Amino acid sequence: MSRAAIRAALETALNAVTGVSTAWENRDFTPTVGTPYQAAFDLFAAPDNPEIGTAYTERGSLQVNLQSPVGDGPAAADARAEAIRAAFPRGASFTASGKVVHVSNTPEIGGGRTEDDRYFVPVRVPFHAHIRS
């Protein structure tokens, strides 16, 4: 249940950054030709166990893949990446179902590249959440 709460908190925060449609993990989505969109994935890492007992720290990254039409140039994707970075500053926290998710570090904006008919820019938002049973 904690992973679902973490996912809900991050999705709600990403939804607040308006501007393009989002292809959510394992949900139906058909991109519109010539229109930018983003694809979001939760990349969970191995949990940390900083103490003996049932408490642990869930860690991972929210991966947001920005997809723009080829030929539009990098400016719109760069602006979108910066908007996501601004929405998830280091130290920010988001809550869902009683679980608090913290942004561990400044989001990483990867280099852009062309894939098929899209210009692709990855943005990775590192997070952690302390889980107490």
PDB file of C-alpha atoms in Angstrom:
ATOM      1  CA  MET A   1       0.000   0.000   0.000  1.00  0.00           C
ATOM      2  CA  SER A   2       2.876   2.378   0.607  1.00  0.00           C
ATOM      3  CA  ARG A   3       4.021   2.194  -3.023  1.00  0.00           C
ATOM      4  CA  ALA A   4       0.513   3.084  -4.187  1.00  0.00           C
ATOM      5  CA  ALA A   5       0.476   6.083  -1.845  1.00  0.00           C
ATOM      6  CA  ILE A   6       3.905   7.199  -3.061  1.00  0.00           C
ATOM      7  CA  ARG A   7       2.760   6.879  -6.663  1.00  0.00           C
ATOM      8  CA  ALA A   8      -0.439   8.861  -5.921  1.00  0.00           C
ATOM      9  CA  ALA A   9       1.488  11.674  -4.210  1.00  0.00           C
ATOM     10  CA  LEU A  10       3.943  12.021  -7.093  1.00  0.00           C
ATOM     11  CA  GLU A  11       1.249  11.805  -9.783  1.00  0.00           C
ATOM     12  CA  THR A  12      -0.813  14.496  -8.067  1.00  0.00           C
ATOM     13  CA  ALA A  13       2.225  16.779  -7.901  1.00  0.00           C
ATOM     14  CA  LEU A  14       3.103  16.158 -11.563  1.00  0.00           C
ATOM     15  CA  ASN A  15      -0.518  16.833 -12.586  1.00  0.00           C
ATOM     16  CA  ALA A  16      -0.149  20.302 -11.050  1.00  0.00           C
ATOM     17  CA  VAL A  17       2.481  21.086 -13.705  1.00  0.00           C
ATOM     18  CA  THR A  18       0.074  21.776 -16.547  1.00  0.00           C
ATOM     19  CA  GLY A  19       0.763  22.042 -20.229  1.00  0.00           C
ATOM     20  CA  VAL A  20       0.856  18.605 -21.857  1.00  0.00           C
ATOM     21  CA  SER A  21      -0.920  15.260 -21.658  1.00  0.00           C
ATOM     22  CA  THR A  22       0.645  12.499 -19.574  1.00  0.00           C
ATOM     23  CA  ALA A  23       1.006   8.842 -20.474  1.00  0.00           C
ATOM     24  CA  TRP A  24       0.808   7.215 -17.032  1.00  0.00           C
ATOM     25  CA  GLU A  25       2.441   3.886 -16.346  1.00  0.00           C
ATOM     26  CA  ASN A  26       0.340   0.917 -17.530  1.00  0.00           C
ATOM     27  CA  ARG A  27      -2.628   3.083 -18.536  1.00  0.00           C
ATOM     28  CA  ASP A  28      -4.091   3.509 -22.012  1.00  0.00           C
ATOM     29  CA  PHE A  29      -2.670   6.472 -23.917  1.00  0.00           C
ATOM     30  CA  THR A  30      -2.440   7.270 -27.611  1.00  0.00           C
ATOM     31  CA  PRO A  31      -0.171  10.182 -28.513  1.00  0.00           C
ATOM     32  CA  THR A  32      -1.448  12.715 -31.009  1.00  0.00           C
ATOM     33  CA  VAL A  33       0.857  13.134 -33.983  1.00  0.00           C
ATOM     34  CA  GLY A  34       2.609  16.509 -33.890  1.00  0.00           C
ATOM     35  CA  THR A  35       1.676  17.169 -30.244  1.00  0.00           C
ATOM     36  CA  PRO A  36       4.067  17.015 -27.281  1.00  0.00           C
ATOM     37  CA  TYR A  37       3.329  14.771 -24.312  1.00  0.00           C
ATOM     38  CA  GLN A  38       5.143  13.236 -21.368  1.00  0.00           C
ATOM     39  CA  ALA A  39       5.368   9.663 -20.101  1.00  0.00           C
ATOM     40  CA  ALA A  40       5.731   9.121 -16.337  1.00  0.00           C
ATOM     41  CA  PHE A  41       7.154   6.079 -14.541  1.00  0.00           C
ATOM     42  CA  ASP A  42       7.957   5.315 -10.908  1.00  0.00           C
ATOM     43  CA  LEU A  43      11.384   3.690 -10.650  1.00  0.00           C
ATOM     44  CA  PHE A  44      11.569   2.159  -7.187  1.00  0.00           C
ATOM     45  CA  ALA A  45      14.986   1.202  -5.810  1.00  0.00           C
ATOM     46  CA  ALA A  46      15.873  -1.199  -3.017  1.00  0.00           C
ATOM     47  CA  PRO A  47      14.510   0.080   0.304  1.00  0.00           C
ATOM     48  CA  ASP A  48      16.823   1.226   3.089  1.00  0.00           C
ATOM     49  CA  ASN A  49      16.568  -0.295   6.552  1.00  0.00           C
ATOM     50  CA  PRO A  50      18.188   2.333   8.791  1.00  0.00           C
ATOM     51  CA  GLU A  51      17.010   0.655  11.993  1.00  0.00           C
ATOM     52  CA  ILE A  52      16.005  -2.742  13.308  1.00  0.00           C
ATOM     53  CA  GLY A  53      12.271  -3.384  13.066  1.00  0.00           C
ATOM     54  CA  THR A  54       9.537  -3.031  10.497  1.00  0.00           C
ATOM     55  CA  ALA A  55      10.207   0.600   9.532  1.00  0.00           C
ATOM     56  CA  TYR A  56      12.061   1.266   6.292  1.00  0.00           C
ATOM     57  CA  THR A  57      12.750   3.979   3.744  1.00  0.00           C
ATOM     58  CA  GLU A  58      11.316   3.538   0.252  1.00  0.00           C
ATOM     59  CA  ARG A  59      13.569   5.159  -2.369  1.00  0.00           C
ATOM     60  CA  GLY A  60      13.432   5.743  -6.089  1.00  0.00           C
ATOM     61  CA  SER A  61      12.839   8.242  -8.850  1.00  0.00           C
ATOM     62  CA  LEU A  62       9.898   9.613 -10.728  1.00  0.00           C
ATOM     63  CA  GLN A  63      11.016   9.396 -14.366  1.00  0.00           C
ATOM     64  CA  VAL A  64       9.282  11.840 -16.713  1.00  0.00           C
ATOM     65  CA  ASN A  65      10.113  11.369 -20.387  1.00  0.00           C
ATOM     66  CA  LEU A  66       9.280  14.519 -22.326  1.00  0.00           C
ATOM     67  CA  GLN A  67       8.312  13.788 -25.916  1.00  0.00           C
ATOM     68  CA  SER A  68       8.187  16.572 -28.512  1.00  0.00           C
ATOM     69  CA  PRO A  69       7.774  16.440 -32.289  1.00  0.00           C
ATOM     70  CA  VAL A  70      11.064  16.278 -34.185  1.00  0.00           C
ATOM     71  CA  GLY A  71      11.932  19.595 -35.805  1.00  0.00           C
ATOM     72  CA  ASP A  72      10.406  21.846 -33.144  1.00  0.00           C
ATOM     73  CA  GLY A  73      13.797  22.506 -31.548  1.00  0.00           C
ATOM     74  CA  PRO A  74      14.741  21.932 -27.907  1.00  0.00           C
ATOM     75  CA  ALA A  75      13.296  25.122 -26.357  1.00  0.00           C
ATOM     76  CA  ALA A  76       9.814  23.812 -25.496  1.00  0.00           C
ATOM     77  CA  ALA A  77      11.177  20.564 -24.015  1.00  0.00           C
ATOM     78  CA  ASP A  78      13.792  22.486 -22.034  1.00  0.00           C
ATOM     79  CA  ALA A  79      11.118  24.835 -20.656  1.00  0.00           C
ATOM     80  CA  ARG A  80       8.942  21.871 -19.671  1.00  0.00           C
ATOM     81  CA  ALA A  81      11.918  20.168 -17.970  1.00  0.00           C
ATOM     82  CA  GLU A  82      12.649  23.339 -16.006  1.00  0.00           C
ATOM     83  CA  ALA A  83       8.969  23.592 -14.986  1.00  0.00           C
ATOM     84  CA  ILE A  84       9.115  20.061 -13.596  1.00  0.00           C
ATOM     85  CA  ARG A  85      12.367  20.857 -11.792  1.00  0.00           C
ATOM     86  CA  ALA A  86      10.730  23.938 -10.262  1.00  0.00           C
ATOM     87  CA  ALA A  87       7.691  21.925  -9.143  1.00  0.00           C
ATOM     88  CA  PHE A  88       9.884  19.345  -7.369  1.00  0.00           C
ATOM     89  CA  PRO A  89      12.581  21.340  -5.542  1.00  0.00           C
ATOM     90  CA  ARG A  90      14.951  19.489  -3.234  1.00  0.00           C
ATOM     91  CA  GLY A  91      13.271  19.134   0.154  1.00  0.00           C
ATOM     92  CA  ALA A  92       9.695  19.440  -1.133  1.00  0.00           C
ATOM     93  CA  SER A  93       7.216  16.930   0.247  1.00  0.00           C
ATOM     94  CA  PHE A  94       3.947  15.535  -1.071  1.00  0.00           C
ATOM     95  CA  THR A  95       1.398  13.435   0.831  1.00  0.00           C
ATOM     96  CA  ALA A  96      -1.151  10.783  -0.093  1.00  0.00           C
ATOM     97  CA  SER A  97      -2.927   8.269   2.161  1.00  0.00           C
ATOM     98  CA  GLY A  98      -0.850   9.405   5.128  1.00  0.00           C
ATOM     99  CA  LYS A  99       2.488   8.708   3.429  1.00  0.00           C
ATOM    100  CA  VAL A 100       4.849  11.652   2.981  1.00  0.00           C
ATOM    101  CA  VAL A 101       7.155  11.593  -0.039  1.00  0.00           C
ATOM    102  CA  HIS A 102      10.245  13.838   0.025  1.00  0.00           C
ATOM    103  CA  VAL A 103      12.268  15.056  -2.960  1.00  0.00           C
ATOM    104  CA  SER A 104      15.810  13.928  -2.119  1.00  0.00           C
ATOM    105  CA  ASN A 105      17.812  16.062  -4.575  1.00  0.00           C
ATOM    106  CA  THR A 106      17.340  18.580  -7.357  1.00  0.00           C
ATOM    107  CA  PRO A 107      15.720  16.798 -10.331  1.00  0.00           C
ATOM    108  CA  GLU A 108      18.129  15.727 -13.052  1.00  0.00           C
ATOM    109  CA  ILE A 109      17.476  16.859 -16.628  1.00  0.00           C
ATOM    110  CA  GLY A 110      19.118  14.503 -19.104  1.00  0.00           C
ATOM    111  CA  GLY A 111      20.387  15.282 -22.560  1.00  0.00           C
ATOM    112  CA  GLY A 112      17.908  15.352 -25.414  1.00  0.00           C
ATOM    113  CA  ARG A 113      17.962  12.925 -28.300  1.00  0.00           C
ATOM    114  CA  THR A 114      15.815  11.945 -31.253  1.00  0.00           C
ATOM    115  CA  GLU A 115      13.880   8.672 -31.076  1.00  0.00           C
ATOM    116  CA  ASP A 116      11.726   7.837 -34.097  1.00  0.00           C
ATOM    117  CA  ASP A 117       9.470  10.869 -34.698  1.00  0.00           C
ATOM    118  CA  ARG A 118      10.050  12.405 -31.244  1.00  0.00           C
ATOM    119  CA  TYR A 119      12.638  14.542 -29.497  1.00  0.00           C
ATOM    120  CA  PHE A 120      13.077  12.919 -26.086  1.00  0.00           C
ATOM    121  CA  VAL A 121      14.276  14.625 -22.853  1.00  0.00           C
ATOM    122  CA  PRO A 122      14.320  12.599 -19.602  1.00  0.00           C
ATOM    123  CA  VAL A 123      13.723  14.241 -16.229  1.00  0.00           C
ATOM    124  CA  ARG A 124      14.387  12.230 -13.086  1.00  0.00           C
ATOM    125  CA  VAL A 125      13.005  13.298  -9.696  1.00  0.00           C
ATOM    126  CA  PRO A 126      14.685  11.390  -6.821  1.00  0.00           C
ATOM    127  CA  PHE A 127      12.467  10.673  -3.812  1.00  0.00           C
ATOM    128  CA  HIS A 128      12.320   8.876  -0.500  1.00  0.00           C
ATOM    129  CA  ALA A 129       9.544   8.091   1.961  1.00  0.00           C
ATOM    130  CA  HIS A 130       9.884   6.831   5.529  1.00  0.00           C
ATOM    131  CA  ILE A 131       7.452   3.970   6.082  1.00  0.00           C
ATOM    132  CA  ARG A 132       6.401   2.948   9.555  1.00  0.00           C
ATOM    133  CA  SER A 133       4.218  -0.128   9.874  1.00  0.00           C
TER     134      SER A 133
END
